[in-house]
Short mmCIF file of C-alpha atoms in Angstrom, two decimals:
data_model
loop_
_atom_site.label_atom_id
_atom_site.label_comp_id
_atom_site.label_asym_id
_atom_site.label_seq_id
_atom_site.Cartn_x
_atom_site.Cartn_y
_atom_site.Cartn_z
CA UNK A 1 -9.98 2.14 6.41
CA UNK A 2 -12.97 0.50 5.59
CA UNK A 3 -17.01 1.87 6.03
CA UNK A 4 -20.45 0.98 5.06
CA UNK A 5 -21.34 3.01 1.91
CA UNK A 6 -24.08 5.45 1.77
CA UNK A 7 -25.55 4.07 -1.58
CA UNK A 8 -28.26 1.57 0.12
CA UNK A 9 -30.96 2.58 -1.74
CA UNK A 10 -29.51 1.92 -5.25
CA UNK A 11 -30.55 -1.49 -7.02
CA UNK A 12 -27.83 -1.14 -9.47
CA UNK A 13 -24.72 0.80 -7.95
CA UNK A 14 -22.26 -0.66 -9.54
CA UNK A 15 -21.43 -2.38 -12.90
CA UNK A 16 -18.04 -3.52 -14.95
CA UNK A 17 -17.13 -0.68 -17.29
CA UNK A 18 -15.30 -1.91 -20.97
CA UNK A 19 -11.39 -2.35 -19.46
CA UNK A 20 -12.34 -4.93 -17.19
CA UNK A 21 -15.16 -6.44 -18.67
CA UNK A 22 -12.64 -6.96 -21.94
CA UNK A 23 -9.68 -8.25 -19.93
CA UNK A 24 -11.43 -10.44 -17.15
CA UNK A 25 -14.49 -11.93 -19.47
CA UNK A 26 -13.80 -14.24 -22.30
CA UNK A 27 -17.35 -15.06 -23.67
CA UNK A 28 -15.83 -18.36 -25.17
CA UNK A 29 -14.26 -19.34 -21.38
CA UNK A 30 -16.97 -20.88 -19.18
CA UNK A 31 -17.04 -18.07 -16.22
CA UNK A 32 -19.46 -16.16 -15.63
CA UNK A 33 -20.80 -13.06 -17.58
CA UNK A 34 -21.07 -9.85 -17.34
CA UNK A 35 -24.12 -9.60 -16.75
CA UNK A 36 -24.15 -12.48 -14.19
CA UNK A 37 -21.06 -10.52 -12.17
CA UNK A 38 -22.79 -7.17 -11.91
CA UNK A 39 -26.09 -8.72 -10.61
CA UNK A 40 -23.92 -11.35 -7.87
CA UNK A 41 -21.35 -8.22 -7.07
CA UNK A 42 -25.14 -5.89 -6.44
CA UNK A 43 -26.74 -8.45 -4.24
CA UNK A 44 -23.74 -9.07 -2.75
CA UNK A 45 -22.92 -5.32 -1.96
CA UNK A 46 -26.42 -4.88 -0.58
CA UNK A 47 -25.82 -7.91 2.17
CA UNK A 48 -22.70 -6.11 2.90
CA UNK A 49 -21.62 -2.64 1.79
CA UNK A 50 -18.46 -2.41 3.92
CA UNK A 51 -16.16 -0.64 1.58
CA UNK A 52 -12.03 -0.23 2.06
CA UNK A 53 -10.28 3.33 1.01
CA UNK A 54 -8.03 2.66 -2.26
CA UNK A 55 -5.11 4.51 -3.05
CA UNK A 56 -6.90 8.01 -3.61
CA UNK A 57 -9.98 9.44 -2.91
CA UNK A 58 -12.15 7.96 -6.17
CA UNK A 59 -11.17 4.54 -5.31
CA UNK A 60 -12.59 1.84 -3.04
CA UNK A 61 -12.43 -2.41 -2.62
CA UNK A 62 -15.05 -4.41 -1.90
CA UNK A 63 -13.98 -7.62 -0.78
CA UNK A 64 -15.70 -10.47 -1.37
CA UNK A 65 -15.69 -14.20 -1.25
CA UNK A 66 -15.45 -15.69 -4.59
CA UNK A 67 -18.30 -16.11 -6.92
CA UNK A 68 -16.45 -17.33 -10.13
CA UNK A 69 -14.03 -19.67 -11.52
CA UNK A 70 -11.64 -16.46 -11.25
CA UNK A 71 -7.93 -17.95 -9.91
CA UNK A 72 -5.11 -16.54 -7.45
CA UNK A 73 -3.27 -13.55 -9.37
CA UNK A 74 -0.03 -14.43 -7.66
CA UNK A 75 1.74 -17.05 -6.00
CA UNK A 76 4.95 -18.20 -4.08
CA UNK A 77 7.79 -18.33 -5.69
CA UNK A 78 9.34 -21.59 -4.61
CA UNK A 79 11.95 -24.03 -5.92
CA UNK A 80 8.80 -25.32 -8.42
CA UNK A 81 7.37 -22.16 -9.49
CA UNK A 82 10.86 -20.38 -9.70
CA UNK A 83 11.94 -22.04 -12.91
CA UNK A 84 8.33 -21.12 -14.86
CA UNK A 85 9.08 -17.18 -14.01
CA UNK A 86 9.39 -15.11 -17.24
CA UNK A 87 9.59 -11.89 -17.73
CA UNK A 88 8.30 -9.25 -20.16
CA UNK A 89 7.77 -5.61 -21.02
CA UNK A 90 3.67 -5.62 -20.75
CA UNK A 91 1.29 -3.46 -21.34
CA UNK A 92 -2.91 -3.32 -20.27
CA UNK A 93 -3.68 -1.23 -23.34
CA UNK A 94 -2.37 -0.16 -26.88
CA UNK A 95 -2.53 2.83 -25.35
CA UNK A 96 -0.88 2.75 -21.95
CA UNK A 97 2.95 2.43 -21.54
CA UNK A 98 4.38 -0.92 -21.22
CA UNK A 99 6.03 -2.02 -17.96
CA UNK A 100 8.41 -4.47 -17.00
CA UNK A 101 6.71 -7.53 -15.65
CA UNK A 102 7.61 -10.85 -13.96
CA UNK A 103 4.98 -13.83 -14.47
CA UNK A 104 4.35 -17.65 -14.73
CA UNK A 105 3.14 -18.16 -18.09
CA UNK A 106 -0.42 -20.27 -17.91
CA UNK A 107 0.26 -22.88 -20.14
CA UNK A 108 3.08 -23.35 -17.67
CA UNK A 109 1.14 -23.57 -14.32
CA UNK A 110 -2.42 -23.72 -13.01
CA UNK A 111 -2.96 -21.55 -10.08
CA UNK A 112 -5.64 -22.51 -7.86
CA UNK A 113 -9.44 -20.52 -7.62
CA UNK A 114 -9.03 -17.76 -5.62
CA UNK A 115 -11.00 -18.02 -2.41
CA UNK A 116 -11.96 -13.90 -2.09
CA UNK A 117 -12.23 -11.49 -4.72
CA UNK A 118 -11.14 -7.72 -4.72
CA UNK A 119 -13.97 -6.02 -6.09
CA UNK A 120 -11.94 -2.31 -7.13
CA UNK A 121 -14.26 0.30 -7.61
CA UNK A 122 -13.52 4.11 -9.62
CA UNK A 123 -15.95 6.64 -8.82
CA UNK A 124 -18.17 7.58 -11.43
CA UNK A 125 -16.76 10.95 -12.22
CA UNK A 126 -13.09 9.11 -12.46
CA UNK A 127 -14.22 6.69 -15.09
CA UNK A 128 -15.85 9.69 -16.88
CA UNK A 129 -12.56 11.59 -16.77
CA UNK A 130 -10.41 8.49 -17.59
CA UNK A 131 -12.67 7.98 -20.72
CA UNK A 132 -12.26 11.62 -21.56
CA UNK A 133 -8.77 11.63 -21.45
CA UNK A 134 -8.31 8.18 -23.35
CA UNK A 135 -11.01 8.94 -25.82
CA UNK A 136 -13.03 6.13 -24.85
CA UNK A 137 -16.85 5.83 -25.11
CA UNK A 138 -18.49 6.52 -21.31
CA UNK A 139 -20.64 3.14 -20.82
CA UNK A 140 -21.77 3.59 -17.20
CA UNK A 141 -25.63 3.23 -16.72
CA UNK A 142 -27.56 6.36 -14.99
CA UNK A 143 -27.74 3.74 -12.28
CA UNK A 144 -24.03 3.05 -11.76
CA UNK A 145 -22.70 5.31 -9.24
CA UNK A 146 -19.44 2.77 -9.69
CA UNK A 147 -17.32 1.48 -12.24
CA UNK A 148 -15.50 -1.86 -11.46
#
């Protein structure tokens, strides 16, 4: 289910709390920054703030077409790509469990830029919580009524 979001007013409404920012943004890899991808993903949201229900109540997408050098997360497996597949208890964190995985290693295979990105939003009071529970520092500007 997917609505427009009630947060028009806001110039800043949204911004890339430490996880993703850490995982998705290598300051040495020519992307974009941080900086640059909360300012696009704002001006973006306010020519379209149609937002899609996640998988509970604090959690939203915001789909958008591609902005950044970001690639595909996934592809077909297929009598080329079925040889690269690995796999790998992984973990996002030191501090999360680790889960079996399967993947194509990237020195093994380029996948191609993505042509929409998947914008997932937490509520502020979720990223609070989460940060409270993992003993993380709570980053979120008073702006930010989003984490992505």
């Amino acid at each position: 289910l997917c609505h427009m979001s009630r947060f028009l007013s806001r110039r800043v409404w949204m911004e890339l709390i430490p996880f993703c920012s850490g995982k998705q943004f290598d300051p040495s890899f020519g992307g974009c920054s941080v900086e640059e991808f909360n300012k696009k993903a704002n001006e973006m949201f306010q020519q379209n703030t149609e937002l899609c229900d996640g998988y509970a109540p604090f959690c939203k997408h915001f789909f958008v077409e591609n902005f950044t050098t970001a690639q595909v997360g996934s592809v077909a497996i297929t009598p080329q790509t079925e040889p690269l597949i690995k796999t790998a208890y992984v973990s996002r964190t030191e501090k999360e469990l680790a889960v079996l995985e399967r993947f194509i290693p990237r020195e093994s295979f380029t996948p191609p830029v993505a042509k929409y990105l998947d914008i997932i939003l937490y509520s502020r009071d979720q990223v609070k919580q989460e940060c409270d529970e993992m003993g993380d520092e709570f980053t979120l500007s008073d702006d930010a009524e989003w984490g992505i």
